[in-house]
PDB file of C-alpha atoms in Angstrom:
ATOM      1  CA  MET Q  53      88.552 -41.598  32.327  1.00 55.00           C
ATOM      2  CA  PRO Q  54      90.054 -43.531  35.235  1.00 56.00           C
ATOM      3  CA  VAL Q  55      93.775 -43.309  35.894  1.00 57.00           C
ATOM      4  CA  GLU Q  56      95.657 -45.659  38.184  1.00 58.00           C
ATOM      5  CA  ASN Q  57      99.406 -45.934  37.996  1.00 67.00           C
ATOM      6  CA  LEU Q  58     101.671 -45.878  41.018  1.00 72.00           C
ATOM      7  CA  LYS Q  59     104.641 -44.719  38.914  1.00 79.00           C
ATOM      8  CA  LEU Q  60     102.854 -42.094  36.810  1.00 83.00           C
ATOM      9  CA  GLU Q  61     104.572 -38.686  37.112  1.00 84.00           C
ATOM     10  CA  TYR Q  62     103.427 -36.787  33.992  1.00 87.00           C
ATOM     11  CA  LEU Q  63      99.916 -36.709  32.501  1.00 86.00           C
ATOM     12  CA  ASN Q  64      98.926 -34.524  29.532  1.00 89.00           C
ATOM     13  CA  LEU Q  65      95.261 -34.646  28.490  1.00 88.00           C
ATOM     14  CA  SER Q  66      95.108 -31.145  27.000  1.00 86.00           C
ATOM     15  CA  HIS Q  67      92.444 -30.328  24.395  1.00 85.00           C
ATOM     16  CA  SER Q  68      90.543 -33.548  25.008  1.00 86.00           C
ATOM     17  CA  LYS Q  69      86.754 -33.905  25.405  1.00 85.00           C
ATOM     18  CA  LEU Q  70      87.171 -35.310  28.876  1.00 84.00           C
ATOM     19  CA  ARG Q  71      84.260 -34.656  31.261  1.00 82.00           C
ATOM     20  CA  THR Q  72      85.329 -36.576  34.363  1.00 83.00           C
ATOM     21  CA  LEU Q  73      88.855 -37.495  35.432  1.00 82.00           C
ATOM     22  CA  ASP Q  74      89.352 -40.092  38.161  1.00 80.00           C
ATOM     23  CA  LEU Q  75      92.980 -39.938  39.272  1.00 77.00           C
ATOM     24  CA  GLY Q  76      92.646 -43.090  41.338  1.00 73.00           C
ATOM     25  CA  SER Q  77      95.992 -44.094  42.814  1.00 74.00           C
ATOM     26  CA  THR Q  78      98.662 -41.760  41.386  1.00 78.00           C
ATOM     27  CA  PRO Q  79     100.774 -40.757  44.398  1.00 77.00           C
ATOM     28  CA  ASN Q  80     103.798 -39.752  42.273  1.00 81.00           C
ATOM     29  CA  LEU Q  81     101.974 -37.472  39.826  1.00 81.00           C
ATOM     30  CA  CYS Q  82     103.993 -34.229  39.484  1.00 80.00           C
ATOM     31  CA  THR Q  83     102.532 -32.645  36.331  1.00 82.00           C
ATOM     32  CA  LEU Q  84      98.883 -32.619  35.252  1.00 81.00           C
ATOM     33  CA  LEU Q  85      98.082 -30.725  32.037  1.00 83.00           C
ATOM     34  CA  LEU Q  86      94.417 -30.205  31.168  1.00 80.00           C
ATOM     35  CA  GLU Q  87      94.622 -27.093  29.008  1.00 78.00           C
ATOM     36  CA  GLY Q  88      91.614 -26.568  26.760  1.00 77.00           C
ATOM     37  CA  CYS Q  89      89.491 -29.357  28.277  1.00 81.00           C
ATOM     38  CA  TYR Q  90      86.395 -27.216  27.983  1.00 75.00           C
ATOM     39  CA  ASP Q  91      83.971 -30.032  28.829  1.00 78.00           C
ATOM     40  CA  LEU Q  92      85.698 -30.988  32.083  1.00 77.00           C
ATOM     41  CA  VAL Q  93      83.312 -30.800  35.043  1.00 73.00           C
ATOM     42  CA  GLU Q  94      84.844 -33.044  37.694  1.00 74.00           C
ATOM     43  CA  ILE Q  95      88.200 -34.254  38.959  1.00 75.00           C
ATOM     44  CA  LYS Q  96      88.144 -37.088  41.486  1.00 73.00           C
ATOM     45  CA  ALA Q  97      91.312 -37.177  43.538  1.00 67.00           C
ATOM     46  CA  PRO Q  98      91.622 -39.410  46.628  1.00 64.00           C
ATOM     47  CA  VAL Q  99      93.137 -37.664  49.636  1.00 55.00           C
ATOM     48  CA  GLY Q 100      96.907 -37.776  49.358  1.00 58.00           C
ATOM     49  CA  CYS Q 101      97.097 -38.725  45.690  1.00 62.00           C
ATOM     50  CA  LEU Q 102      98.193 -35.191  44.697  1.00 61.00           C
ATOM     51  CA  ARG Q 103     100.747 -34.659  47.437  1.00 64.00           C
ATOM     52  CA  ASN Q 104     103.601 -34.442  44.896  1.00 69.00           C
ATOM     53  CA  LEU Q 105     101.750 -32.320  42.338  1.00 68.00           C
ATOM     54  CA  ALA Q 106     103.894 -29.358  41.255  1.00 65.00           C
ATOM     55  CA  ILE Q 107     102.304 -28.144  37.998  1.00 71.00           C
ATOM     56  CA  LEU Q 108      98.557 -28.007  37.331  1.00 69.00           C
ATOM     57  CA  ASP Q 109      97.389 -26.379  34.078  1.00 70.00           C
ATOM     58  CA  LEU Q 110      93.631 -25.770  33.889  1.00 68.00           C
ATOM     59  CA  SER Q 111      93.678 -22.847  31.448  1.00 64.00           C
ATOM     60  CA  GLY Q 112      90.703 -22.843  29.134  1.00 64.00           C
ATOM     61  CA  CYS Q 113      88.718 -25.338  31.210  1.00 62.00           C
ATOM     62  CA  GLY Q 114      85.644 -23.136  31.172  1.00 50.00           C
ATOM     63  CA  SER Q 115      83.007 -25.474  32.560  1.00 43.00           C
ATOM     64  CA  PHE Q 116      85.213 -26.975  35.255  1.00 44.00           C
ATOM     65  CA  MET Q 117      86.546 -23.648  36.478  1.00 38.00           C
ATOM     66  CA  SER Q 118      83.081 -22.125  36.541  1.00 30.00           C
ATOM     67  CA  PHE Q 119      81.877 -25.066  38.603  1.00 30.00           C
ATOM     68  CA  LEU Q 120      84.755 -24.985  41.062  1.00 33.00           C
ATOM     69  CA  PHE Q 121      85.385 -21.281  41.551  1.00 32.00           C
ATOM     70  CA  ASP Q 122      82.121 -19.744  40.272  1.00 28.00           C
ATOM     71  CA  LYS Q 123      84.210 -17.623  37.892  1.00 31.00           C
ATOM     72  CA  GLN Q 124      86.153 -18.483  34.779  1.00 31.00           C
ATOM     73  CA  LEU Q 125      89.915 -18.454  35.053  1.00 32.00           C
ATOM     74  CA  ASP Q 126      92.496 -18.279  32.340  1.00 32.00           C
ATOM     75  CA  SER Q 127      95.895 -19.008  33.810  1.00 33.00           C
ATOM     76  CA  HIS Q 128      98.776 -21.383  34.231  1.00 34.00           C
ATOM     77  CA  LEU Q 129      98.597 -22.732  37.730  1.00 37.00           C
ATOM     78  CA  ILE Q 130     101.742 -23.531  39.642  1.00 38.00           C
ATOM     79  CA  ALA Q 131     100.368 -25.438  42.585  1.00 40.00           C
ATOM     80  CA  GLU Q 132     101.865 -26.399  45.906  1.00 41.00           C
ATOM     81  CA  PRO Q 133      99.610 -28.994  47.563  1.00 42.00           C
ATOM     82  CA  THR Q 134      99.435 -29.025  51.342  1.00 44.00           C
ATOM     83  CA  ASN Q 135      96.376 -30.547  53.012  1.00 49.00           C
ATOM     84  CA  VAL Q 136      92.653 -30.771  52.336  1.00 48.00           C
ATOM     85  CA  CYS Q 137      91.112 -27.426  51.379  1.00 50.00           C
ATOM     86  CA  PRO Q 138      89.413 -25.865  54.447  1.00 48.00           C
ATOM     87  CA  LEU Q 139      86.846 -24.135  52.212  1.00 48.00           C
ATOM     88  CA  HIS Q 140      85.667 -27.427  50.738  1.00 49.00           C
ATOM     89  CA  SER Q 141      85.740 -29.790  53.703  1.00 52.00           C
ATOM     90  CA  GLU Q 142      82.857 -31.809  52.261  1.00 54.00           C
ATOM     91  CA  ASN Q 143      85.049 -33.143  49.443  1.00 48.00           C
ATOM     92  CA  ASN Q 144      88.637 -34.214  48.902  1.00 48.00           C
ATOM     93  CA  LEU Q 145      89.914 -31.247  46.906  1.00 47.00           C
ATOM     94  CA  PRO Q 146      93.543 -30.583  47.827  1.00 46.00           C
ATOM     95  CA  LYS Q 147      94.591 -27.213  49.171  1.00 47.00           C
ATOM     96  CA  LEU Q 148      96.622 -25.554  46.421  1.00 48.00           C
ATOM     97  CA  LYS Q 149      98.580 -22.313  46.213  1.00 45.00           C
ATOM     98  CA  PHE Q 150      98.572 -20.722  42.770  1.00 44.00           C
ATOM     99  CA  PRO Q 151      98.321 -17.413  40.884  1.00 43.00           C
ATOM    100  CA  CYS Q 152      95.043 -16.837  39.065  1.00 43.00           C
ATOM    101  CA  PHE Q 153      93.878 -14.164  36.680  1.00 42.00           C
ATOM    102  CA  TYR Q 154      90.176 -13.422  36.119  1.00 39.00           C
ATOM    103  CA  ARG Q 155      89.016 -12.603  32.632  1.00 42.00           C
ATOM    104  CA  GLU Q 156      87.341  -9.236  32.192  1.00 41.00           C
ATOM    105  CA  ASP Q 157      83.621  -9.775  31.603  1.00 45.00           C
ATOM    106  CA  PRO Q 158      80.963  -7.360  30.337  1.00 42.00           C
ATOM    107  CA  GLY Q 159      79.416  -7.058  33.785  1.00 46.00           C
ATOM    108  CA  ASN Q 160      82.719  -6.137  35.433  1.00 67.00           C
ATOM    109  CA  ILE Q 161      83.428  -6.943  39.094  1.00 69.00           C
ATOM    110  CA  PRO Q 162      81.190  -4.753  41.318  1.00 76.00           C
ATOM    111  CA  GLU Q 163      82.929  -5.456  44.617  1.00 79.00           C
ATOM    112  CA  ALA Q 164      85.738  -7.458  46.158  1.00 80.00           C
ATOM    113  CA  PRO Q 165      84.822 -10.652  48.054  1.00 78.00           C
ATOM    114  CA  ARG Q 166      84.166  -9.876  51.738  1.00 81.00           C
ATOM    115  CA  ASP Q 167      85.746 -13.091  53.011  1.00 80.00           C
ATOM    116  CA  LEU Q 168      89.193 -12.703  51.463  1.00 80.00           C
ATOM    117  CA  ASP Q 169      90.719 -13.535  54.830  1.00 80.00           C
ATOM    118  CA  GLN Q 170      89.833 -17.205  54.217  1.00 80.00           C
ATOM    119  CA  LEU Q 171      92.571 -17.318  51.572  1.00 81.00           C
ATOM    120  CA  GLU Q 172      95.201 -17.545  54.287  1.00 81.00           C
ATOM    121  CA  GLY Q 173      98.116 -18.401  51.990  1.00 83.00           C
ATOM    122  CA  LEU Q 174      97.394 -15.719  49.351  1.00 85.00           C
ATOM    123  CA  GLU Q 175     100.576 -13.913  48.277  1.00 90.00           C
ATOM    124  CA  GLU Q 176      99.414 -11.716  45.371  1.00 90.00           C
ATOM    125  CA  LEU Q 177      96.132  -9.869  44.832  1.00 89.00           C
ATOM    126  CA  MET Q 178      95.317  -7.972  41.650  1.00 88.00           C
ATOM    127  CA  PHE Q 179      92.197  -6.159  40.478  1.00 87.00           C
ATOM    128  CA  SER Q 180      92.237  -4.338  37.140  1.00 85.00           C
ATOM    129  CA  SER Q 181      89.597  -2.088  35.544  1.00 79.00           C
ATOM    130  CA  THR Q 182      86.893  -3.059  38.016  1.00 81.00           C
ATOM    131  CA  LYS Q 183      84.013  -1.166  39.615  1.00 86.00           C
ATOM    132  CA  ILE Q 184      85.304  -1.823  43.113  1.00 89.00           C
ATOM    133  CA  ARG Q 185      84.885   1.204  45.392  1.00 91.00           C
ATOM    134  CA  ASN Q 186      86.787  -0.120  48.386  1.00 91.00           C
ATOM    135  CA  LEU Q 187      88.617  -3.154  49.662  1.00 90.00           C
ATOM    136  CA  PRO Q 188      87.142  -5.164  52.543  1.00 90.00           C
ATOM    137  CA  ASP Q 189      88.843  -4.893  55.921  1.00 92.00           C
ATOM    138  CA  SER Q 190      89.365  -8.656  55.769  1.00 91.00           C
ATOM    139  CA  ILE Q 191      92.285  -8.075  53.407  1.00 93.00           C
ATOM    140  CA  CYS Q 192      94.294  -6.890  56.416  1.00 94.00           C
ATOM    141  CA  MET Q 193      94.210 -10.465  57.759  1.00 92.00           C
ATOM    142  CA  LEU Q 194      96.234 -11.853  54.834  1.00 92.00           C
ATOM    143  CA  MET Q 195      99.547 -12.076  56.643  1.00 92.00           C
ATOM    144  CA  HIS Q 196     101.367 -13.771  53.755  1.00 92.00           C
ATOM    145  CA  LEU Q 197     100.352 -11.182  51.149  1.00 93.00           C
ATOM    146  CA  LYS Q 198     103.371  -9.817  49.266  1.00 95.00           C
ATOM    147  CA  ALA Q 199     101.779  -7.748  46.489  1.00 94.00           C
ATOM    148  CA  ILE Q 200      98.613  -5.718  45.976  1.00 95.00           C
ATOM    149  CA  ARG Q 201      98.065  -4.429  42.447  1.00 93.00           C
ATOM    150  CA  LEU Q 202      95.002  -2.262  41.852  1.00 93.00           C
ATOM    151  CA  LYS Q 203      95.408  -1.010  38.283  1.00 91.00           C
ATOM    152  CA  SER Q 204      92.926   1.300  36.572  1.00 90.00           C
ATOM    153  CA  CYS Q 205      90.392   0.771  39.347  1.00 91.00           C
ATOM    154  CA  TRP Q 206      88.750   4.065  38.490  1.00 91.00           C
ATOM    155  CA  HIS Q 207      86.002   3.731  41.112  1.00 92.00           C
ATOM    156  CA  LEU Q 208      88.255   2.916  44.071  1.00 93.00           C
ATOM    157  CA  GLU Q 209      87.602   5.571  46.728  1.00 94.00           C
ATOM    158  CA  LYS Q 210      89.497   4.342  49.774  1.00 93.00           C
ATOM    159  CA  LEU Q 211      91.849   1.778  51.207  1.00 96.00           C
ATOM    160  CA  PRO Q 212      91.415  -0.049  54.530  1.00 95.00           C
ATOM    161  CA  GLU Q 213      92.731   2.020  57.442  1.00 95.00           C
ATOM    162  CA  ASP Q 214      94.578  -0.991  58.906  1.00 95.00           C
ATOM    163  CA  LEU Q 215      96.427  -1.842  55.692  1.00 95.00           C
ATOM    164  CA  GLY Q 216      99.676  -1.469  57.617  1.00 95.00           C
ATOM    165  CA  ARG Q 217      99.035  -4.817  59.298  1.00 95.00           C
ATOM    166  CA  LEU Q 218     100.321  -6.470  56.117  1.00 96.00           C
ATOM    167  CA  GLN Q 219     103.866  -6.843  57.389  1.00 95.00           C
ATOM    168  CA  CYS Q 220     104.965  -9.062  54.474  1.00 96.00           C
ATOM    169  CA  LEU Q 221     103.739  -6.710  51.743  1.00 97.00           C
ATOM    170  CA  GLU Q 222     106.544  -5.766  49.349  1.00 97.00           C
ATOM    171  CA  GLU Q 223     104.579  -4.079  46.550  1.00 97.00           C
ATOM    172  CA  LEU Q 224     101.621  -1.692  46.608  1.00 97.00           C
ATOM    173  CA  ASP Q 225     100.582  -0.603  43.110  1.00 97.00           C
ATOM    174  CA  LEU Q 226      97.694   1.867  42.765  1.00 96.00           C
ATOM    175  CA  THR Q 227      98.223   2.870  39.127  1.00 95.00           C
ATOM    176  CA  GLU Q 228      95.407   5.071  37.766  1.00 93.00           C
ATOM    177  CA  CYS Q 229      93.173   4.882  40.828  1.00 94.00           C
ATOM    178  CA  ILE Q 230      91.899   8.266  39.745  1.00 93.00           C
ATOM    179  CA  VAL Q 231      89.315   8.956  42.487  1.00 94.00           C
ATOM    180  CA  LEU Q 232      91.401   7.695  45.402  1.00 95.00           C
ATOM    181  CA  ARG Q 233      92.169  10.570  47.764  1.00 94.00           C
ATOM    182  CA  ASP Q 234      93.898   9.334  50.892  1.00 95.00           C
ATOM    183  CA  ILE Q 235      96.731   6.964  51.702  1.00 96.00           C
ATOM    184  CA  PRO Q 236      96.232   5.550  55.221  1.00 96.00           C
ATOM    185  CA  ASN Q 237      98.947   6.483  57.712  1.00 96.00           C
ATOM    186  CA  SER Q 238      99.193   2.840  58.705  1.00 97.00           C
ATOM    187  CA  ILE Q 239     101.200   2.002  55.561  1.00 96.00           C
ATOM    188  CA  CYS Q 240     104.184   3.452  57.412  1.00 96.00           C
ATOM    189  CA  GLN Q 241     104.120   0.234  59.458  1.00 96.00           C
ATOM    190  CA  MET Q 242     104.831  -1.926  56.392  1.00 96.00           C
ATOM    191  CA  LYS Q 243     108.406  -2.825  57.207  1.00 94.00           C
ATOM    192  CA  SER Q 244     108.784  -4.986  54.073  1.00 97.00           C
ATOM    193  CA  LEU Q 245     107.436  -2.496  51.514  1.00 97.00           C
ATOM    194  CA  LYS Q 246     109.853  -2.004  48.606  1.00 97.00           C
ATOM    195  CA  TYR Q 247     107.714  -0.641  45.761  1.00 97.00           C
ATOM    196  CA  PHE Q 248     104.990   1.963  46.137  1.00 98.00           C
ATOM    197  CA  HIS Q 249     103.373   3.125  42.887  1.00 97.00           C
ATOM    198  CA  LEU Q 250     100.857   5.959  42.583  1.00 96.00           C
ATOM    199  CA  PRO Q 251     100.970   6.984  38.890  1.00 94.00           C
ATOM    200  CA  TYR Q 252      98.032   9.168  37.876  1.00 93.00           C
ATOM    201  CA  CYS Q 253      96.341   9.093  41.246  1.00 95.00           C
ATOM    202  CA  PHE Q 254      95.310  12.665  40.546  1.00 92.00           C
ATOM    203  CA  LEU Q 255      93.465  13.278  43.819  1.00 95.00           C
ATOM    204  CA  VAL Q 256      96.182  11.955  46.141  1.00 95.00           C
ATOM    205  CA  GLU Q 257      97.663  15.240  47.354  1.00 94.00           C
ATOM    206  CA  LYS Q 258      99.933  14.057  50.153  1.00 94.00           C
ATOM    207  CA  LEU Q 259     101.835  11.114  51.534  1.00 96.00           C
ATOM    208  CA  PRO Q 260     101.875  10.093  55.210  1.00 96.00           C
ATOM    209  CA  GLU Q 261     104.371  12.238  57.111  1.00 95.00           C
ATOM    210  CA  GLU Q 262     106.137   9.203  58.598  1.00 95.00           C
ATOM    211  CA  ILE Q 263     106.776   7.509  55.260  1.00 96.00           C
ATOM    212  CA  GLY Q 264     110.483   7.777  56.060  1.00 94.00           C
ATOM    213  CA  SER Q 265     110.036   4.868  58.462  1.00 95.00           C
ATOM    214  CA  LEU Q 266     109.779   2.520  55.457  1.00 96.00           C
ATOM    215  CA  LYS Q 267     113.482   1.667  55.561  1.00 95.00           C
ATOM    216  CA  ARG Q 268     113.233  -0.964  52.806  1.00 96.00           C
ATOM    217  CA  LEU Q 269     111.440   1.294  50.308  1.00 97.00           C
ATOM    218  CA  GLU Q 270     113.344   1.243  47.011  1.00 96.00           C
ATOM    219  CA  GLU Q 271     110.991   2.858  44.502  1.00 97.00           C
ATOM    220  CA  LEU Q 272     108.249   5.471  44.779  1.00 97.00           C
ATOM    221  CA  ASN Q 273     106.367   6.303  41.572  1.00 96.00           C
ATOM    222  CA  ILE Q 274     104.315   9.492  41.793  1.00 96.00           C
ATOM    223  CA  GLU Q 275     104.180  10.291  38.087  1.00 94.00           C
ATOM    224  CA  GLY Q 276     101.091  12.414  37.491  1.00 91.00           C
ATOM    225  CA  ALA Q 277      99.905  12.170  41.107  1.00 93.00           C
ATOM    226  CA  GLY Q 278      98.514  15.272  42.832  1.00 92.00           C
ATOM    227  CA  ILE Q 279     101.254  15.410  45.481  1.00 93.00           C
ATOM    228  CA  SER Q 280     102.382  19.009  46.041  1.00 88.00           C
ATOM    229  CA  HIS Q 281     105.289  18.277  48.384  1.00 90.00           C
ATOM    230  CA  LEU Q 282     107.176  15.356  49.864  1.00 94.00           C
ATOM    231  CA  PRO Q 283     107.321  14.727  53.621  1.00 94.00           C
ATOM    232  CA  GLN Q 284     110.682  15.662  55.119  1.00 93.00           C
ATOM    233  CA  SER Q 285     111.072  12.149  56.529  1.00 94.00           C
ATOM    234  CA  ILE Q 286     111.357  10.698  53.039  1.00 94.00           C
ATOM    235  CA  PHE Q 287     114.812  12.173  52.664  1.00 91.00           C
ATOM    236  CA  GLN Q 288     116.033   9.978  55.497  1.00 90.00           C
ATOM    237  CA  LEU Q 289     115.759   7.011  53.145  1.00 92.00           C
ATOM    238  CA  LYS Q 290     119.023   6.095  51.472  1.00 86.00           C
ATOM    239  CA  ARG Q 291     118.992   5.796  47.701  1.00 86.00           C
ATOM    240  CA  LEU Q 292     115.223   5.786  47.317  1.00 95.00           C
ATOM    241  CA  CYS Q 293     114.347   6.117  43.621  1.00 96.00           C
ATOM    242  CA  ILE Q 294     111.483   8.568  43.051  1.00 96.00           C
ATOM    243  CA  VAL Q 295     109.822   8.507  39.617  1.00 96.00           C
ATOM    244  CA  GLY Q 296     107.763  11.435  38.344  1.00 94.00           C
ATOM    245  CA  PHE Q 297     107.398  14.137  35.738  1.00 92.00           C
ATOM    246  CA  THR Q 298     110.621  16.112  35.297  1.00 92.00           C
ATOM    247  CA  TRP Q 299     109.056  19.403  36.369  1.00 90.00           C
ATOM    248  CA  GLN Q 300     107.386  17.597  39.259  1.00 91.00           C
ATOM    249  CA  LEU Q 301     110.685  16.341  40.692  1.00 93.00           C
ATOM    250  CA  GLN Q 302     112.334  19.710  40.154  1.00 91.00           C
ATOM    251  CA  SER Q 303     109.519  21.387  42.065  1.00 91.00           C
ATOM    252  CA  TYR Q 304     110.391  19.157  45.047  1.00 90.00           C
ATOM    253  CA  GLY Q 305     113.929  20.539  44.962  1.00 88.00           C
ATOM    254  CA  PHE Q 306     115.719  17.733  43.114  1.00 90.00           C
ATOM    255  CA  LYS Q 307     118.518  19.140  40.970  1.00 84.00           C
ATOM    256  CA  SER Q 308     119.978  15.845  39.749  1.00 87.00           C
ATOM    257  CA  VAL Q 309     117.189  14.212  37.759  1.00 92.00           C
ATOM    258  CA  ILE Q 310     117.688  11.520  35.152  1.00 93.00           C
ATOM    259  CA  GLN Q 311     115.245  11.587  32.236  1.00 91.00           C
ATOM    260  CA  THR Q 312     113.791   8.287  31.026  1.00 89.00           C
ATOM    261  CA  SER Q 313     111.558   9.884  28.366  1.00 86.00           C
ATOM    262  CA  THR Q 314     110.507  13.325  27.180  1.00 84.00           C
ATOM    263  CA  TYR Q 315     108.555  14.144  30.332  1.00 88.00           C
ATOM    264  CA  VAL Q 316     109.413  11.482  32.913  1.00 91.00           C
ATOM    265  CA  SER Q 317     112.499  11.388  35.113  1.00 93.00           C
ATOM    266  CA  PHE Q 318     113.723   9.750  38.274  1.00 92.00           C
ATOM    267  CA  ALA Q 319     115.845  11.004  41.151  1.00 93.00           C
ATOM    268  CA  TYR Q 320     117.406   9.519  44.254  1.00 92.00           C
ATOM    269  CA  THR Q 321     116.881  10.905  47.731  1.00 90.00           C
ATOM    270  CA  SER Q 322     120.643  10.871  48.255  1.00 74.00           C
ATOM    271  CA  TYR Q 323     120.910  13.755  45.833  1.00 54.00           C
ATOM    272  CA  HIS Q 324     118.068  16.015  46.949  1.00 51.00           C
ATOM    273  CA  SER Q 325     118.609  19.718  47.495  1.00 46.00           C
ATOM    274  CA  THR Q 326     117.588  21.603  50.618  1.00 43.00           C
ATOM    275  CA  ALA Q 327     114.553  23.021  48.833  1.00 41.00           C
ATOM    276  CA  ASN Q 328     112.471  19.910  49.025  1.00 41.00           C
ATOM    277  CA  HIS Q 329     109.157  21.431  49.991  1.00 40.00           C
ATOM    278  CA  LEU Q 330     108.579  23.700  47.004  1.00 38.00           C
ATOM    279  CA  GLU Q 331     105.013  23.841  45.805  1.00 37.00           C
ATOM    280  CA  LYS Q 332     104.091  22.721  42.314  1.00 37.00           C
ATOM    281  CA  PRO Q 333     104.097  25.499  39.730  1.00 35.00           C
ATOM    282  CA  VAL Q 334     100.667  26.581  38.522  1.00 31.00           C
TER     283      VAL Q 334
END
């Protein structure tokens, strides 16, 4: 299907049997909706014709997404076009910034891509229920990364030692990384970190001693983690919210805990007692 309209701003071809879309001359196109176009295999877009594109929906385009990314995606894509994609210099694909979510497949994901550093504009990275054992060091080159979410990655054994190079990172979520043991000391260099979550990281027994240098840290979730005591430096942080089991927080010396459920509470560092290095009860 060829398209050529200098004034066209909105194009919805969702759930069609389209195989090839030639956008021709559509310099004002802002919204392109192709949801459910399972047979789509090719989009022809002259350089510059997508410079105003703001919304690109390719959810359910199984064949096209498999062809382009070598994995199926199921997401709503909010795209910000810049220039020609550096990873596909042989064609005229635009460089787009968007969130994407991989479907779980029976084979699972055995390892993270080694060349993640090529995704220079990546802001969020999430792996869930994968077989990944470690993250490549190349992740430390993603200077625009704001969030890392590694949820239920039960095989994850370690994090990159230089993770602290991610100066823009605001969220580090390691929920249920049950075989992870160590948190690299370099995370204390993450000046933008606001949320650090370690729920049910059973084998993580301690936090870096200089964690108090994370002046912007707002929430620390250690519910069910194996941490026996909190570093003294953490109490230098003003109004840090620490989430954990009620008995867990009390064992750290917190007297003013606020229960959110039968077993879970939160406390603020402003209200800690002097007995903040008590060991966990057996």
